[in-house]
mmCIF file of C-alpha atoms in Angstrom:
data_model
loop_
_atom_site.group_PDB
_atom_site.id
_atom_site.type_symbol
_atom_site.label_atom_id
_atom_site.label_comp_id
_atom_site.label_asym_id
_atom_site.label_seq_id
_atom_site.Cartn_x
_atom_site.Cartn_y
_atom_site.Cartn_z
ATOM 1 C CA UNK E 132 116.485 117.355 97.583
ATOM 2 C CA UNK E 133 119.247 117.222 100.119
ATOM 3 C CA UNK E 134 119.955 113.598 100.147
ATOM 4 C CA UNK E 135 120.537 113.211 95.940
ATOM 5 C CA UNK E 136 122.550 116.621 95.503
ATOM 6 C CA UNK E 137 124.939 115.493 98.815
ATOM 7 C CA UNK E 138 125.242 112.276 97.048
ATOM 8 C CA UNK E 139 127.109 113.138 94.273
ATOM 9 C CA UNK E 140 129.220 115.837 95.748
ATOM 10 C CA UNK E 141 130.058 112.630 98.200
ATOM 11 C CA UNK E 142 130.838 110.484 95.225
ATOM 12 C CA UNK E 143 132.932 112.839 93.782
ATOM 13 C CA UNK E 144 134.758 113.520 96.535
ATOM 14 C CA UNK E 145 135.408 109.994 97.582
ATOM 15 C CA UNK E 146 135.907 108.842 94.165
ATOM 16 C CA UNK E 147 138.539 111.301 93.878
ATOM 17 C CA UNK E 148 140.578 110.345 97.114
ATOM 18 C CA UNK E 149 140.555 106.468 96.690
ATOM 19 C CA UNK E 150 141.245 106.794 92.642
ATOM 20 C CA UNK E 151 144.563 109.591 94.023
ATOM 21 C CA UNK E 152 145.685 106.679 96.814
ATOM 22 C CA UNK E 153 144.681 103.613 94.975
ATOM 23 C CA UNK E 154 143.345 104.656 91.960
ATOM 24 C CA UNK E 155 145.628 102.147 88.910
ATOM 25 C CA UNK E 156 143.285 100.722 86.725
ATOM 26 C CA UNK E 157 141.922 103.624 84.347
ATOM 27 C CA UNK E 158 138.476 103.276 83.835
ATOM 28 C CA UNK E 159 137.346 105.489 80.623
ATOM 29 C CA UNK E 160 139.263 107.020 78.021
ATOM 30 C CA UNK E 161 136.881 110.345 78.697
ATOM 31 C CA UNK E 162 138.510 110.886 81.703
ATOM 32 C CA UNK E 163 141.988 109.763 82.081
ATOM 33 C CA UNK E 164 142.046 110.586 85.612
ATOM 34 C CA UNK E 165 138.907 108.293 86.644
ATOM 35 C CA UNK E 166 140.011 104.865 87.692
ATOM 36 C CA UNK E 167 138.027 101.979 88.402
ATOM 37 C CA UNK E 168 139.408 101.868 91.885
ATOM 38 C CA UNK E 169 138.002 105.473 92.448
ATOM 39 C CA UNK E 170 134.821 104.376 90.961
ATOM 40 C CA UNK E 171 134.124 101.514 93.184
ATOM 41 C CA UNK E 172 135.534 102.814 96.370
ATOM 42 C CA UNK E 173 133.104 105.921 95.506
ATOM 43 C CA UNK E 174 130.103 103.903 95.311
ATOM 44 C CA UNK E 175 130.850 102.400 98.645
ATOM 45 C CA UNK E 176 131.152 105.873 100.309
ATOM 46 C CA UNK E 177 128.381 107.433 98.973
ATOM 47 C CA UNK E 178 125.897 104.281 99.268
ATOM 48 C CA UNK E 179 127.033 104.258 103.790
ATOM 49 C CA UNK E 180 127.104 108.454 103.235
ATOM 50 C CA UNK E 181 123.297 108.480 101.700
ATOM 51 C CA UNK E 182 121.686 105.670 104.734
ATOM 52 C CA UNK E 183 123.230 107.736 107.310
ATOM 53 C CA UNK E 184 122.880 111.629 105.852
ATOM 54 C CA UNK E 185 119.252 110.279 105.682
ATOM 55 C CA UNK E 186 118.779 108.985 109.080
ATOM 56 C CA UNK E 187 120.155 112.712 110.275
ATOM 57 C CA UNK E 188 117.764 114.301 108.356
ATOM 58 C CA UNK E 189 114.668 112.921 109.023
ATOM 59 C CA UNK E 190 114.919 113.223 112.557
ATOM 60 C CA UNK E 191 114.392 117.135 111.923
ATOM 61 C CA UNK E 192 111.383 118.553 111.199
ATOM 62 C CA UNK E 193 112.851 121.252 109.360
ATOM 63 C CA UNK E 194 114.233 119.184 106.818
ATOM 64 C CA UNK E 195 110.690 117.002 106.269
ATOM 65 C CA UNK E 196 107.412 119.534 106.659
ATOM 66 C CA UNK E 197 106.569 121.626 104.237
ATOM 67 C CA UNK E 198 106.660 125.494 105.126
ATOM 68 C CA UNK E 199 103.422 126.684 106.024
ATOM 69 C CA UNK E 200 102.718 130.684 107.422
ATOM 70 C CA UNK E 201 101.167 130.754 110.883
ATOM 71 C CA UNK E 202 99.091 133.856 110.861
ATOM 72 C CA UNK E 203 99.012 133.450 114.895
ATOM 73 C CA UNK E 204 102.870 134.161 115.180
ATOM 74 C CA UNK E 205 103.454 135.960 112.049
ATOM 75 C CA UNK E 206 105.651 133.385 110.891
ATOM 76 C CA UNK E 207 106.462 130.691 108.786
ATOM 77 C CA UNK E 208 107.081 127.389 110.507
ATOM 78 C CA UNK E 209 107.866 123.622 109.802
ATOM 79 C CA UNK E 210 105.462 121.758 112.031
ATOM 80 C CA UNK E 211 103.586 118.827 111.152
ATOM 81 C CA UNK E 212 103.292 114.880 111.548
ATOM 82 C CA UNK E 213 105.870 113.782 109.197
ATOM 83 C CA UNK E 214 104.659 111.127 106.883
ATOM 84 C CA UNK E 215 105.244 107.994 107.022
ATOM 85 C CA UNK E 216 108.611 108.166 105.108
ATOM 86 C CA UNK E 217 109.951 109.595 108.110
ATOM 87 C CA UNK E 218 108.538 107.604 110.888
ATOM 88 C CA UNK E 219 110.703 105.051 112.271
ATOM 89 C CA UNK E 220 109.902 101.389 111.550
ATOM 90 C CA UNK E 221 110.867 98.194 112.572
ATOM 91 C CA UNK E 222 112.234 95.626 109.734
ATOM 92 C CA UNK E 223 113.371 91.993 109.718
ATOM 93 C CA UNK E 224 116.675 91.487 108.931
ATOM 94 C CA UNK E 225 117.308 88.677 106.075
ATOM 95 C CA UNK E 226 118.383 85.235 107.391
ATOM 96 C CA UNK E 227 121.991 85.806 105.355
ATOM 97 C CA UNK E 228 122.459 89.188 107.352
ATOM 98 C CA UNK E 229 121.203 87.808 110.949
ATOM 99 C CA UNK E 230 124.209 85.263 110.439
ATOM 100 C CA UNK E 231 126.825 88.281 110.325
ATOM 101 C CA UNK E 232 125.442 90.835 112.375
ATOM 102 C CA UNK E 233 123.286 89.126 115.150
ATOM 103 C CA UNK E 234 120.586 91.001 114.451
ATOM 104 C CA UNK E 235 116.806 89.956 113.713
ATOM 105 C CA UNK E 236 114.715 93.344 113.652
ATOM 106 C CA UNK E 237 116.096 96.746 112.909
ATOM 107 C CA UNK E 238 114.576 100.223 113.571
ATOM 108 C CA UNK E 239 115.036 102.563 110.212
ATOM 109 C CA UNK E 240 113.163 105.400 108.816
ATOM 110 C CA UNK E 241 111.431 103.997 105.448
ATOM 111 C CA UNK E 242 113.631 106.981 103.187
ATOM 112 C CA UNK E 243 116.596 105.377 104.244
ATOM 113 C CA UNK E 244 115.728 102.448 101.944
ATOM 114 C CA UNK E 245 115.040 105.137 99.480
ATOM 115 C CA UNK E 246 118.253 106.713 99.764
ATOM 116 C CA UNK E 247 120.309 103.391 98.747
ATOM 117 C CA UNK E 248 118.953 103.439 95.682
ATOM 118 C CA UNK E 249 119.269 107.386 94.787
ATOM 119 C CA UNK E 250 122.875 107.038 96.231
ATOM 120 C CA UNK E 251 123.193 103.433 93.923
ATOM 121 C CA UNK E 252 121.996 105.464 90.703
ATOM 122 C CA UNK E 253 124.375 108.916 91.949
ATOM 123 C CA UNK E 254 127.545 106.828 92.118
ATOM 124 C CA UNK E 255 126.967 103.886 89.158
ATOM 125 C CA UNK E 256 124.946 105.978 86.850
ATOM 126 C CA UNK E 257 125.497 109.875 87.536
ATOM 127 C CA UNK E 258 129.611 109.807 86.961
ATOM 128 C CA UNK E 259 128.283 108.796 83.354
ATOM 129 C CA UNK E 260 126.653 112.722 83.208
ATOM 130 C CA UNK E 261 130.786 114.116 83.629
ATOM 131 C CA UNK E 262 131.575 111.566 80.983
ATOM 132 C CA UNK E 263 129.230 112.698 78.583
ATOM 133 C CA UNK E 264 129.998 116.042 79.374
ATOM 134 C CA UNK E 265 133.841 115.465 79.277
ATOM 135 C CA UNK E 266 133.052 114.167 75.484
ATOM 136 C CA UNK E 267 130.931 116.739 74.786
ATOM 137 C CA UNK E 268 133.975 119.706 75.610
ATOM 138 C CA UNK E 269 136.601 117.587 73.917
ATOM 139 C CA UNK E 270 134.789 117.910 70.880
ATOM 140 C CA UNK E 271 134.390 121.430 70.962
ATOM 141 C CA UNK E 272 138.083 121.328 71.680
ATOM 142 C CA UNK E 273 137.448 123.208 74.909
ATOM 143 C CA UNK E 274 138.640 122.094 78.770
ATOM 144 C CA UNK E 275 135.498 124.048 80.576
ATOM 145 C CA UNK E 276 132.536 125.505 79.925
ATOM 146 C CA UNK E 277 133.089 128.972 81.326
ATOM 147 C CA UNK E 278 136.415 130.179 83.589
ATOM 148 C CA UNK E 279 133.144 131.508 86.278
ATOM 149 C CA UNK E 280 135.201 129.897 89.219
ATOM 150 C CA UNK E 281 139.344 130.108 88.441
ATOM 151 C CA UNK E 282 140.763 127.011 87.766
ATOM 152 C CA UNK E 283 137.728 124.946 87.915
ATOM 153 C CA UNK E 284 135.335 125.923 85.376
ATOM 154 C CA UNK E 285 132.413 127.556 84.844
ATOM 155 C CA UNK E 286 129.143 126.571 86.915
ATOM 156 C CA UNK E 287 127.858 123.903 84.444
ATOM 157 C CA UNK E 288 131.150 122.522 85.066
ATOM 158 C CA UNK E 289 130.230 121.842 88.917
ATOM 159 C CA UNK E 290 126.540 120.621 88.333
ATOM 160 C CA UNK E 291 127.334 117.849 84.945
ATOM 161 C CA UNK E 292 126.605 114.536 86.890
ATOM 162 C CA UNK E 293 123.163 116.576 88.537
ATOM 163 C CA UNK E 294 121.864 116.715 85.287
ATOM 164 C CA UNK E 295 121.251 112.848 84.985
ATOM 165 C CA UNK E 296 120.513 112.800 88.807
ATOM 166 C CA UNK E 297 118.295 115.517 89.061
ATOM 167 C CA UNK E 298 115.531 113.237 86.104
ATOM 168 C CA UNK E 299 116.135 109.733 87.981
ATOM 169 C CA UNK E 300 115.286 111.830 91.327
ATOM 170 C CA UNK E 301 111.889 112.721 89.575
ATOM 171 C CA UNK E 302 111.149 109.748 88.067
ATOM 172 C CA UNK E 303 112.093 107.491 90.896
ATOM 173 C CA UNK E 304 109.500 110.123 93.260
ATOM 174 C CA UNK E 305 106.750 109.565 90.691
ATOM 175 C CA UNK E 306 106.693 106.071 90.854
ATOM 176 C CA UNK E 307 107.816 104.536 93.909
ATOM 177 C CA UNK E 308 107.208 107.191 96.747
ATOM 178 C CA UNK E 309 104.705 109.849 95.508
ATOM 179 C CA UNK E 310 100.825 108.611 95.393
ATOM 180 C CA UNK E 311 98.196 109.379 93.682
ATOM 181 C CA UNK E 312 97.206 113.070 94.541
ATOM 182 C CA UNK E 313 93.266 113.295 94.786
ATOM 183 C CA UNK E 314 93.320 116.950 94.892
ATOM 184 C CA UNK E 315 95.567 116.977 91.652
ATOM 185 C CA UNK E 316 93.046 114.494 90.741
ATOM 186 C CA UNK E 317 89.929 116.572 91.188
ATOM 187 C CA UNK E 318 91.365 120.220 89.488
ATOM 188 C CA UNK E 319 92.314 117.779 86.421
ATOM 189 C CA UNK E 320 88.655 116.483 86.426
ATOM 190 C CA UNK E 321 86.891 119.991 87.113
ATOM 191 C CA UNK E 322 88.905 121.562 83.868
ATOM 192 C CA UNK E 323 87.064 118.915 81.464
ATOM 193 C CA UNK E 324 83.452 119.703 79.870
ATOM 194 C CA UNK E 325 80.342 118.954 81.087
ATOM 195 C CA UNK E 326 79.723 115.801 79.074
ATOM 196 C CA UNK E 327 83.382 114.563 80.033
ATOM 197 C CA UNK E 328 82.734 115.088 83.913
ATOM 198 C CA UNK E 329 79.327 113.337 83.409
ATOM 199 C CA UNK E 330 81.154 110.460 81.605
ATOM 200 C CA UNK E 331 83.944 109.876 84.258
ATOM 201 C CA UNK E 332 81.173 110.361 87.163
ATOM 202 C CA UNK E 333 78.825 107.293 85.035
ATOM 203 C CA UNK E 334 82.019 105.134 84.908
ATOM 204 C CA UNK E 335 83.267 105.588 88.511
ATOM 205 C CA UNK E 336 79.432 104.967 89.730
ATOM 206 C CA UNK E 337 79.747 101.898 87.524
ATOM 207 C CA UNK E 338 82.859 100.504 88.988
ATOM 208 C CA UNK E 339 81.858 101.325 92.710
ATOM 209 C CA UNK E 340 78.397 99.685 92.356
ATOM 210 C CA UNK E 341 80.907 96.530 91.018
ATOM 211 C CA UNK E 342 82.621 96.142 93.850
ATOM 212 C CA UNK E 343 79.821 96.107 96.182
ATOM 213 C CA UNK E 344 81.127 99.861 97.744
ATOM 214 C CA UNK E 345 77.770 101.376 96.311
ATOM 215 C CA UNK E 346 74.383 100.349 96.038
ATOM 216 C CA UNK E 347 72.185 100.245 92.701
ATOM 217 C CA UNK E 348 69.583 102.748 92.880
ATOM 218 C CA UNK E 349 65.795 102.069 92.281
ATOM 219 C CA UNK E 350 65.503 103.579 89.474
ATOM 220 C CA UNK E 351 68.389 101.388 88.338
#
């Protein structure tokens, strides 16, 4: 939640101080102000600004355990073994990269890998939410959504690159870091009927027996 959020404010941020000190090239007619200087220099920031807000993190239990109540202490606390997306590992380094930094093996926490690609899609992809909604108030003929915060807008004027963000965050979760849940699994399977429950338990049998995991009964 941290890492994604932090990334665009980052890419903002930087995008706006290299496009004001280097910034010549513009880059859409949306936004006047954006240059392609910003943009790149941005992308740099935020990609170094994701690995290492990462690392920071997940060395803090706080900021990788679910909260749980202890009924002992009267509390609520954020112990636990952190999963393996927080435990560090050791990785080769590629033949091209042991060249430049003398390095063969390098110890990283697994969400660090993660975070290059949510800061990659925050500073490529998530400007593009701004853009659209830059578009979307010059054809209303209006320069903010709501005058909330003075001189700056209104608060869907702060959050219009999350937008895009916040669904590739989700999506990206589903499919490359969140497994399959067998207590989701199990609640989804107790809902159906009778005769459905039956059916999935005949196919599953089927399939184990298959693979050698079960063995045919007798009675076949």
């Amino acid at each position: 939640f941290l890492v994604p959020i932090s990334s665009v404010i980052c890419n903002d941020i930087a995008a706006y101080i290299f496009g004001f000190f280097f910034g010549r090239t513009p880059l859409i007619k949306l936004s006047p102000k954006k240059t392609w200087e910003g943009f790149i220099g941005g992308f740099f920031s935020t990609v170094i600004f994701g690995f290492i807000f990462s690392y920071f993190l997940a060395q803090h239990q706080y900021f990788v355990c679910p909260v749980e109540y202890n009924s002992e202490t009267n509390r609520f606390v954020t112990e636990c073994e952190p999963s393996e997306l927080f435990q560090m590992k050791k990785y080769s380094v590629p033949p091209l990269l042991q060249a430049v930094l003398g390095w063969e093996t390098v110890n990283m926490y697994p969400f660090q890998m993660h975070s290059i690609a949510l800061s990659t899609f925050a500073s490529l992809i998530g400007p593009f939410g701004g853009f659209f909604a830059s578009g979307f108030k010059r054809a209303f003929k209006i320069k903010d959504f709501a005058d909330t915060i003075p001189g700056h807008g209104g608060i869907m004027d702060r959050f219009d690159c999350q937008y895009l963000m916040a669904t590739f965050v989700h999506v990206y979760i589903t499919s490359f870091i969140r497994g399959p849940n067998p207590s989701k699994l199990l609640k989804q399977l107790l809902i159906l009927q009778p005769e459905q429950q039956l059916s999935v338990y005949k196919t599953l049998k089927s399939h184990l027996i298959e693979k050698g995991i079960l063995q045919p009964s007798a009675r076949g």
